[in-house]
């Protein structure tokens, strides 16, 4: 069997060509928070640049050393002390901004709440006092398994306030997945809710926690928010949120924490069965999310209304729903439910209702909206939008154009961002007042981040030369500080491929201008007749055909070519199979775009693709289907039943 990864291969094939480019609107460029000179300043003295950004925060004690770099271990702003909760709340209230709206919350059933900075500070202080009364102290781990409700933000900031380490677990994970994370972190407290609303009905959360904590004595209490009012079992360790948080004092004196004190653990899937607990600390992380939020989204906190449609159980929710926006004193929108409940225009209805000016969502969501049709967003007033962003997977050029035209009104900059759970903050992105955006390109490292593309020997690839491995050459403030409890795994996973360079598994290419294009995970690269072909490029070619709404491709073992490209497509109009004439048309379309080597051998029409709640397509599951294997773990999928539906499509084969 041919190896599906490009190890030992010099470069990925560079097939897709895109020539469209969109300069920033003149008025936005003139008033942009960050101008072109930021790149020069950062290049001249990177550490001084990051010190300048750190000074935008409130420190109780200044740092002695900017960076202590003992590869692959970094410490930033050593000796400095601050409190993340104070930086997100108290300092704004003290500056007279207490009446500014912090959170506009929209529940799926249509209920809503607006919370000011003063109110949020009081609620976080109450929660901090309540959590402390339950025996949680600095350094203890607190698991948060919650729906998208304001109490989730309150719980995170209360932990940050007292120095407890929060660990948010996506509310769709099974009890086994929760239990694994409780074991690894040795959490002392779990915060959950009776349930949340999803797809028009209450969705239970507490039963999974009951099962997960049953044999785990380290969990001393389960703090429960009443959201849906559904019946739940009540156990000895359980405590109602409204019984301990609501009556608690709004007075809470926060202590300053060391810049390198842990802020949170976020678990991400690994190649082994054991999830990886990515550790982020306080000072460097807050510095970079604070800066990148302002730089990439050009936020004017006095006037902007910002909505990130991610789940807080994902790192985007941590960095760009909670810490980045609130550190900037911004007004955010937070939505509990799904984009098609009670109708497929729900996202655009929310933008119209709150006059959202900045929206940030996943390419997979954008491609779903494309499939539903442009007539849906056309019914709503989206003229308030001035910047739109994407995050999660590389965005196909056609999805970028659709997003820009139908959601952004044809003149709104698209900021296509690349970053990871491990990086903590945005690493590669256009700057909306500086960059001429190219559909599908993440462009270049933000000021202060040194990103590069290298070949399999770790040597930098020249502009226009082709594809390779995306690496970060220098430490950055928000970088992970390790894998919780597993130093060796941290070294092996991120630093062993290219000595001294951070590599987390993504392929990329540099175009003739030196701008960066993400090519997806190298694990997903297909080796066809000796050519390494990126799934991203073939998927982009398929989606550019007018009859295809969305596509995912994988390499399946083939005796002749090593791997054959198998495509799973969602057709516009919802057809359930790919007719022979359309199959040939699509193969020729891909061949015309990328060359004959990239033609799919098989195409299957599917009603949906397997996606995680964070918007990533689970291609390994599609590979299982394509190679007629039993489908692997589906616990992280938004809808695990979709794999059964896809499996039924298998009888159709074409060459």
XYZ file of C-alpha atoms in Angstrom:
655
model
C 0.000 0.000 0.000
C 1.315 3.419 -0.916
C 1.880 5.870 1.914
C -0.802 8.558 1.821
C 1.336 11.230 3.472
C 3.986 13.219 1.644
C 6.892 12.160 3.851
C 9.890 11.521 1.638
C 8.263 13.488 -1.181
C 9.788 16.856 -1.918
C 6.643 18.951 -2.436
C 2.933 18.803 -2.874
C 1.775 19.290 -6.416
C 0.806 22.914 -7.035
C -2.289 22.680 -9.219
C -4.805 25.403 -8.456
C -4.371 28.865 -9.970
C -6.352 31.881 -8.810
C -5.819 35.390 -10.191
C -8.657 37.405 -8.593
C -7.714 39.994 -5.963
C -9.680 42.554 -3.926
C -8.011 45.658 -2.452
C -9.325 47.097 0.831
C -12.076 49.741 0.632
C -10.393 53.153 0.765
C -12.333 54.407 3.796
C -11.571 51.248 5.789
C -7.866 51.429 4.857
C -7.669 55.070 5.965
C -9.104 54.316 9.414
C -7.638 50.824 9.944
C -6.373 49.899 13.418
C -3.252 48.339 11.896
C -1.417 49.750 8.868
C 1.331 48.279 6.660
C 4.127 49.640 8.865
C 3.230 47.072 11.551
C 4.979 44.381 9.497
C 8.160 46.451 9.330
C 8.107 47.231 13.057
C 7.640 43.561 13.906
C 10.409 42.483 11.510
C 12.858 45.041 12.934
C 12.453 43.873 16.528
C 9.925 41.106 17.065
C 10.261 40.981 20.856
C 9.905 44.760 21.223
C 6.821 44.537 18.996
C 5.191 41.940 21.257
C 6.155 43.960 24.348
C 4.284 46.904 22.822
C 1.186 44.726 22.389
C 1.481 43.354 25.944
C 1.396 46.923 27.292
C -2.145 47.256 25.920
C -3.196 45.018 28.814
C -3.371 45.902 32.516
C -0.470 44.315 34.418
C -0.282 44.333 38.200
C 3.445 43.648 38.030
C 5.677 44.269 34.977
C 7.727 41.475 33.417
C 11.498 41.079 33.776
C 12.131 39.104 30.572
C 10.105 39.219 27.346
C 10.908 35.692 26.199
C 12.658 32.742 27.789
C 13.096 30.317 24.870
C 14.472 26.885 25.666
C 13.359 24.976 22.539
C 10.676 23.740 22.363
C 9.569 25.380 25.617
C 8.690 29.086 25.733
C 7.878 31.443 28.571
C 6.629 34.925 27.715
C 6.653 38.072 29.870
C 8.466 36.238 32.640
C 7.875 37.705 36.106
C 4.842 39.695 34.984
C 1.526 39.337 36.826
C -2.008 40.041 35.614
C -5.559 38.714 35.805
C -7.391 37.719 32.613
C -10.821 38.389 34.137
C -9.774 41.878 35.232
C -8.507 42.597 31.723
C -11.822 41.479 30.228
C -14.116 43.204 32.748
C -12.903 45.291 35.705
C -10.617 47.636 33.788
C -13.433 48.531 31.362
C -15.900 49.169 34.188
C -13.248 51.274 35.971
C -12.772 53.239 32.729
C -16.477 54.177 32.705
C -17.640 51.571 30.183
C -19.865 49.633 32.603
C -23.037 50.491 30.658
C -21.660 49.192 27.353
C -23.261 45.942 26.189
C -20.815 43.056 26.500
C -23.059 40.204 25.284
C -26.174 40.183 23.129
C -27.365 36.608 23.619
C -29.908 34.907 21.398
C -31.435 31.596 22.480
C -32.550 29.139 19.829
C -36.251 29.367 20.855
C -36.070 33.162 20.379
C -35.456 34.253 23.978
C -32.683 36.827 24.353
C -30.620 38.690 26.950
C -28.337 41.712 26.821
C -25.650 41.933 29.488
C -23.541 45.036 30.151
C -19.905 44.987 31.250
C -20.947 46.039 34.780
C -23.520 43.242 34.953
C -21.074 40.681 33.572
C -18.439 41.723 36.117
C -20.987 41.258 38.928
C -22.042 37.830 37.632
C -18.424 36.672 37.255
C -17.642 37.895 40.789
C -20.644 35.976 42.143
C -19.567 32.823 40.292
C -15.981 33.223 41.531
C -17.244 33.452 45.131
C -19.540 30.443 44.638
C -16.851 28.285 43.021
C -14.452 29.188 45.831
C -17.122 28.193 48.401
C -17.235 24.755 46.728
C -13.546 24.275 47.571
C -11.977 25.214 44.236
C -8.661 27.027 44.597
C -5.925 28.310 42.307
C -4.506 25.564 40.076
C -7.521 23.235 40.423
C -9.110 22.096 37.168
C -12.761 22.858 36.398
C -14.595 21.078 33.565
C -17.297 23.083 31.765
C -19.840 21.095 29.715
C -22.433 23.653 28.710
C -24.692 24.963 25.965
C -24.016 28.330 24.311
C -25.472 30.455 27.095
C -23.989 33.459 28.948
C -23.313 31.348 32.062
C -20.671 29.497 30.032
C -18.715 32.745 29.589
C -19.316 33.609 33.252
C -17.933 30.222 34.342
C -14.779 30.607 32.235
C -14.028 34.114 33.489
C -14.776 33.118 37.108
C -12.175 30.345 36.830
C -9.673 32.779 35.284
C -10.397 35.216 38.100
C -9.448 32.804 40.880
C -6.673 31.060 38.937
C -8.481 27.765 38.469
C -7.742 26.082 35.131
C -10.864 25.762 32.997
C -11.414 22.943 30.568
C -14.391 23.484 28.287
C -15.714 20.257 26.767
C -17.961 20.514 23.730
C -21.552 19.798 24.810
C -21.993 17.099 22.167
C -19.296 14.751 23.455
C -20.273 11.360 24.838
C -19.938 10.440 28.510
C -16.883 8.312 27.630
C -15.168 11.271 25.943
C -15.998 13.474 28.949
C -14.707 10.793 31.333
C -11.377 10.573 29.488
C -10.897 14.312 29.895
C -11.872 14.235 33.578
C -9.330 11.466 34.172
C -6.534 13.233 32.330
C -7.104 16.611 33.987
C -8.201 15.308 37.407
C -10.965 17.931 37.458
C -12.345 18.858 40.878
C -15.569 20.568 39.742
C -17.838 20.080 36.729
C -20.136 22.906 35.595
C -23.020 21.819 33.359
C -26.693 22.504 32.585
C -29.840 20.417 32.503
C -29.677 20.867 28.730
C -29.715 23.343 25.872
C -31.871 23.904 22.814
C -30.804 22.323 19.551
C -32.798 21.887 16.345
C -36.004 23.081 17.959
C -36.079 20.949 21.073
C -34.322 20.536 24.429
C -31.096 18.533 24.208
C -29.978 16.843 27.447
C -26.526 17.486 28.889
C -26.638 16.368 32.512
C -27.190 12.609 31.881
C -23.781 12.397 30.154
C -22.173 14.124 33.150
C -23.970 11.819 35.610
C -22.516 8.843 33.797
C -19.057 10.388 33.434
C -18.658 11.347 37.107
C -20.217 8.182 38.577
C -16.879 6.420 39.182
C -14.661 9.485 39.428
C -14.211 10.536 43.061
C -11.890 13.441 42.137
C -15.016 15.353 41.022
C -16.318 16.821 44.289
C -19.290 18.784 42.917
C -21.404 19.206 39.800
C -22.729 22.757 39.459
C -25.904 22.768 37.328
C -27.463 25.682 35.422
C -31.212 25.415 34.803
C -31.698 26.233 31.127
C -34.473 24.039 29.702
C -36.326 22.977 32.866
C -36.362 19.336 31.745
C -36.396 16.600 34.367
C -32.970 15.420 35.500
C -31.593 13.005 38.048
C -30.275 14.657 41.195
C -27.204 13.235 42.919
C -25.327 13.839 46.142
C -22.618 15.944 44.461
C -25.065 18.134 42.512
C -25.581 21.828 43.296
C -27.933 24.238 41.501
C -26.274 27.324 40.020
C -29.173 29.501 41.173
C -28.752 28.229 44.752
C -25.083 29.181 45.116
C -24.205 31.736 42.406
C -27.257 34.013 42.373
C -27.181 34.785 46.148
C -23.363 35.189 46.266
C -21.754 38.582 46.791
C -20.923 40.730 43.760
C -17.796 41.850 45.599
C -14.740 39.812 44.719
C -11.123 40.918 45.015
C -9.122 39.253 42.244
C -5.483 38.322 42.659
C -2.857 38.792 39.988
C -1.562 35.581 38.434
C 1.832 34.901 36.944
C 2.038 35.371 33.173
C 2.911 31.677 32.882
C 0.173 30.403 35.206
C -2.175 28.038 33.326
C -5.370 29.636 32.009
C -7.021 26.659 30.304
C -6.632 23.187 28.883
C -8.331 22.369 25.599
C -8.485 18.785 24.426
C -7.999 18.045 20.770
C -8.059 14.728 18.972
C -4.763 12.975 18.397
C -3.513 10.057 16.353
C -3.803 7.828 19.423
C -6.994 7.074 21.335
C -5.936 9.417 24.150
C -6.945 13.054 23.540
C -4.254 15.741 23.769
C -4.729 18.356 26.495
C -3.330 21.550 24.951
C -2.162 23.917 27.696
C -2.403 27.705 27.371
C -1.110 30.155 29.950
C -2.195 33.679 30.787
C 0.054 36.599 29.771
C 1.253 35.653 26.305
C -2.079 34.162 25.283
C -4.046 37.240 26.328
C -1.531 39.537 24.619
C -1.870 37.827 21.250
C -5.663 37.305 21.253
C -6.140 40.924 22.325
C -3.883 42.182 19.518
C -5.068 39.885 16.730
C -8.732 40.537 17.508
C -8.127 44.266 17.028
C -5.791 43.859 14.028
C -7.560 41.185 11.975
C -11.156 42.336 12.584
C -10.295 46.061 12.758
C -12.692 46.338 15.680
C -13.926 49.756 16.806
C -15.393 48.771 20.212
C -17.513 51.927 20.490
C -19.525 51.168 17.350
C -18.951 47.594 16.153
C -21.152 44.593 16.914
C -19.217 41.360 16.444
C -20.502 37.825 16.016
C -18.398 34.677 15.967
C -20.650 31.726 15.121
C -18.332 29.091 16.630
C -19.047 26.988 19.715
C -17.262 27.952 22.930
C -16.182 24.298 23.198
C -13.777 25.017 20.336
C -10.679 27.203 20.615
C -12.241 29.855 18.354
C -14.881 30.318 21.043
C -12.218 30.816 23.705
C -10.089 33.278 21.760
C -12.635 35.130 19.622
C -15.899 34.926 21.571
C -14.505 35.391 25.074
C -10.942 36.573 25.662
C -10.105 38.619 22.530
C -13.391 40.539 22.232
C -13.904 41.152 25.951
C -10.286 42.253 26.454
C -11.033 44.862 23.748
C -14.281 46.009 25.460
C -16.228 44.916 22.366
C -19.922 44.087 22.037
C -20.492 40.482 20.963
C -23.423 38.412 19.756
C -23.721 34.860 21.064
C -26.183 32.345 19.596
C -27.266 29.077 21.193
C -28.632 27.088 18.290
C -28.248 25.819 14.743
C -28.313 27.853 11.512
C -31.473 26.166 10.185
C -33.740 26.506 13.246
C -36.503 27.545 12.963
C -35.613 28.402 9.339
C -32.571 28.517 7.048
C -32.271 32.285 7.301
C -31.603 32.292 11.046
C -27.999 33.533 10.810
C -28.987 36.441 8.550
C -31.962 37.246 10.779
C -29.554 37.559 13.732
C -27.203 39.827 11.740
C -30.169 42.030 10.783
C -31.592 42.099 14.340
C -28.368 43.109 16.088
C -26.914 45.115 13.153
C -23.804 42.941 13.236
C -20.817 44.680 11.631
C -18.247 41.860 11.838
C -19.089 38.157 11.319
C -16.733 35.181 11.662
C -17.727 31.622 10.653
C -16.471 28.334 9.179
C -16.082 27.622 5.436
C -18.175 24.471 5.862
C -21.055 26.638 7.113
C -20.566 29.028 4.187
C -20.714 26.129 1.705
C -23.914 24.918 3.375
C -25.429 28.376 2.911
C -24.349 28.261 -0.754
C -26.223 24.982 -1.105
C -29.375 26.462 0.420
C -29.294 29.265 -2.147
C -28.502 32.960 -2.341
C -32.211 33.866 -2.253
C -32.255 33.144 1.523
C -29.723 35.783 2.670
C -31.177 38.161 0.030
C -34.341 38.433 2.166
C -32.426 40.100 5.012
C -30.705 43.454 5.476
C -27.009 42.621 5.808
C -25.804 46.145 4.988
C -24.420 46.632 8.521
C -21.579 44.167 7.766
C -18.191 45.728 7.099
C -15.826 42.756 7.626
C -16.485 39.024 7.275
C -14.110 36.256 8.292
C -13.615 32.523 7.906
C -11.973 29.985 10.198
C -11.640 26.195 10.412
C -10.582 24.799 7.049
C -9.136 26.458 3.953
C -11.943 28.317 2.161
C -12.530 27.354 -1.472
C -12.215 30.311 -3.879
C -15.831 29.888 -5.021
C -17.103 29.845 -1.412
C -15.015 32.979 -0.734
C -16.591 34.758 -3.715
C -20.105 33.639 -2.747
C -19.540 34.849 0.838
C -18.137 38.187 -0.317
C -20.916 38.794 -2.864
C -24.009 37.450 -1.073
C -23.179 38.193 2.548
C -20.671 41.033 2.195
C -22.519 42.925 -0.531
C -19.586 42.667 -2.933
C -17.341 45.197 -1.172
C -16.695 43.749 2.283
C -13.185 42.389 2.979
C -12.969 38.665 3.737
C -10.370 37.763 6.365
C -9.502 34.095 5.829
C -7.634 33.117 8.994
C -5.310 30.196 9.719
C -4.570 29.106 13.273
C -5.065 26.102 15.540
C -5.989 25.001 19.043
C -2.246 24.746 19.593
C -1.367 28.253 18.361
C -4.025 29.836 20.593
C -4.533 32.867 18.357
C -4.681 33.848 14.675
C -1.309 33.302 12.978
C -1.891 33.890 9.260
C -4.494 36.291 7.883
C -5.067 39.266 5.629
C -5.269 42.600 7.432
C -8.512 44.194 6.181
C -7.094 47.710 5.818
C -3.801 46.634 4.244
C -4.132 43.419 2.234
C -5.524 42.881 -1.242
C -7.339 39.637 -0.488
C -7.092 36.650 -2.809
C -9.958 34.114 -2.821
C -8.710 31.030 -0.992
C -5.446 32.486 0.338
C -4.661 33.045 4.012
C -1.994 35.480 2.715
C 0.831 35.957 5.264
C 1.738 35.741 8.924
C 0.245 38.532 11.041
C 2.843 41.037 12.279
C 5.092 39.295 14.808
C 4.453 35.764 13.462
C 7.108 34.120 11.276
C 5.372 31.533 9.076
C 7.065 29.668 6.236
C 6.650 26.739 3.842
C 9.459 24.154 3.724
C 10.257 20.982 1.786
C 10.832 17.605 3.425
C 14.392 18.649 4.343
C 13.136 21.708 6.207
C 14.419 24.142 3.572
C 12.321 27.174 2.705
C 10.390 26.916 -0.558
C 10.741 29.897 -2.882
C 7.668 31.873 -4.007
C 5.919 30.101 -6.875
C 7.956 26.929 -6.393
C 5.109 24.734 -5.142
C 3.700 23.176 -2.007
C 5.246 21.864 1.161
C 4.870 21.903 4.924
C 3.627 24.914 6.879
C 5.945 25.759 9.787
C 6.376 28.552 12.326
C 10.014 29.601 12.629
C 9.941 31.673 15.842
C 8.048 31.330 19.137
C 4.858 33.399 19.483
C 3.137 34.624 22.674
C -0.085 32.543 22.499
C 1.680 29.273 21.705
C 0.777 26.141 23.619
C 3.020 25.501 26.602
C 2.861 21.737 26.196
C 0.469 18.814 26.370
C -1.026 18.439 29.857
C 1.014 15.843 31.719
C 2.922 14.622 28.653
C 6.089 16.549 27.832
C 7.451 13.864 25.523
C 4.299 13.731 23.407
C 4.510 17.522 22.983
C 8.055 17.264 21.634
C 7.278 14.353 19.319
C 4.006 15.737 17.971
C 5.042 19.288 17.093
C 8.818 19.564 17.053
C 10.310 16.283 15.800
C 9.631 16.585 12.052
C 11.834 19.660 11.516
C 14.294 20.446 14.336
C 13.669 23.906 15.770
C 10.525 24.476 13.688
C 6.923 24.132 14.839
C 4.980 21.836 12.498
C 1.437 20.745 13.293
C 0.518 18.817 10.178
C -0.741 21.289 7.555
C 0.410 21.598 3.972
C 0.702 24.952 2.226
C 2.107 26.629 -0.851
C 3.628 30.028 -1.601
C 2.425 31.818 -4.695
C 4.598 34.078 -6.858
C 3.959 36.982 -4.453
C 5.029 34.903 -1.446
C 1.457 34.697 -0.131
C 0.390 31.504 1.628
C -2.341 29.087 0.543
C -3.348 26.323 2.941
C -3.626 22.856 1.413
C -5.222 20.996 4.316
C -3.772 18.357 6.597
C -0.815 16.455 5.178
C -2.547 13.334 6.518
C -5.242 14.088 3.937
C -2.833 14.502 1.033
C -3.373 11.914 -1.702
C -0.481 10.159 -3.443
C -1.637 9.488 -7.002
C 0.856 8.008 -9.466
C 3.743 9.537 -7.518
C 2.134 12.993 -7.198
C 1.138 14.428 -3.844
C -2.230 16.074 -4.431
C -3.987 18.232 -1.866
C -7.590 17.419 -1.003
C -8.245 21.160 -0.758
C -7.372 21.849 -4.376
C -9.503 19.018 -5.800
C -12.413 19.999 -3.560
C -12.093 23.615 -4.700
C -12.183 22.516 -8.336
C -15.334 20.453 -7.731
C -17.092 23.267 -5.849
C -16.339 25.688 -8.700
C -18.695 23.622 -10.914
C -22.213 25.140 -10.889
C -23.894 21.814 -10.054
C -21.780 21.107 -6.932
C -22.615 22.752 -3.608
C -19.993 21.055 -1.462
C -17.348 18.380 -1.841
C -14.855 16.295 0.097
C -12.272 14.021 -1.491
C -10.050 11.263 -0.119
C -7.414 8.914 -1.483
C -8.456 5.246 -1.519
C -5.962 2.432 -2.073
C -5.555 1.568 -5.753
C -3.353 -1.216 -7.183
C -2.370 0.802 -10.244
C -1.997 4.410 -9.078
C -1.214 3.861 -5.374
C -4.263 5.900 -4.455
C -7.337 6.817 -6.437
C -9.284 10.008 -5.764
C -12.777 9.348 -4.444
C -15.073 12.352 -4.224
C -18.162 12.807 -2.052
C -20.306 15.619 -3.460
C -23.463 17.395 -2.381
C -25.239 18.379 -5.580
C -27.274 21.553 -5.861
C -30.900 20.551 -5.997
C -30.287 17.560 -3.748
C -29.874 14.812 -6.382
C -29.091 11.476 -4.729
C -26.726 10.103 -7.374
C -24.262 11.366 -9.946
C -25.571 10.508 -13.446
C -22.938 9.123 -15.813
C -22.947 12.228 -18.012
C -22.478 14.497 -14.960
C -19.750 12.211 -13.608
C -17.786 12.638 -16.830
C -18.504 16.380 -16.888
C -17.202 16.790 -13.319
C -14.116 14.659 -14.007
C -13.334 16.760 -17.075
C -14.006 19.959 -15.124
C -11.465 18.956 -12.461
C -9.041 17.821 -15.161
C -9.406 21.164 -16.926
C -8.758 23.071 -13.698
C -5.961 20.983 -12.218
C -4.745 18.550 -14.883
C -5.650 14.942 -15.730
C -3.790 13.520 -12.703
C -6.380 15.108 -10.365
C -9.493 13.596 -11.989
C -11.586 11.706 -9.398
C -11.881 7.980 -10.093
C -15.223 7.772 -8.276
C -17.837 10.322 -7.265
C -20.646 9.654 -4.796
C -23.586 12.001 -4.244
C -24.345 12.415 -0.528
C -26.939 14.478 1.374
C -24.399 15.735 3.923
C -20.723 15.422 4.867
C -19.399 14.214 8.238
C -18.388 17.346 10.144
C -17.316 18.146 13.657
C -19.161 20.946 15.447
C -16.117 23.144 14.766
C -16.776 22.776 11.037
C -14.004 20.376 10.044
C -14.777 17.596 7.564
C -13.750 14.198 9.004
C -12.014 12.813 5.920
C -10.656 9.762 7.743
C -14.244 8.506 8.090
C -14.807 9.026 4.368
C -11.590 7.090 3.740
C -13.046 4.225 5.780
C -16.127 4.278 3.526
C -14.088 4.519 0.314
C -11.921 1.551 1.337
C -14.893 -0.538 2.584
C -13.695 -0.581 6.212
C -15.734 -0.367 9.367
C -16.221 3.302 10.147
C -14.091 4.549 13.066
C -15.012 6.722 16.041
C -17.846 9.147 15.189
C -18.289 10.669 18.671
C -17.062 14.140 17.655
C -19.447 14.506 14.699
C -22.338 16.953 14.753
C -24.526 14.114 13.445
C -23.087 10.590 13.744
C -25.994 9.045 11.781
C -24.752 10.679 8.575
C -22.137 7.922 8.173
C -24.908 5.300 7.857
C -26.566 7.406 5.171
C -23.290 7.827 3.248
C -22.504 4.104 3.502
C -25.733 3.335 1.631
C -24.388 5.220 -1.386
C -21.526 2.753 -1.865
C -22.937 0.472 -4.567
C -22.430 3.178 -7.193
C -18.983 2.820 -8.743
C -17.590 4.432 -11.844
C -14.152 4.771 -13.352
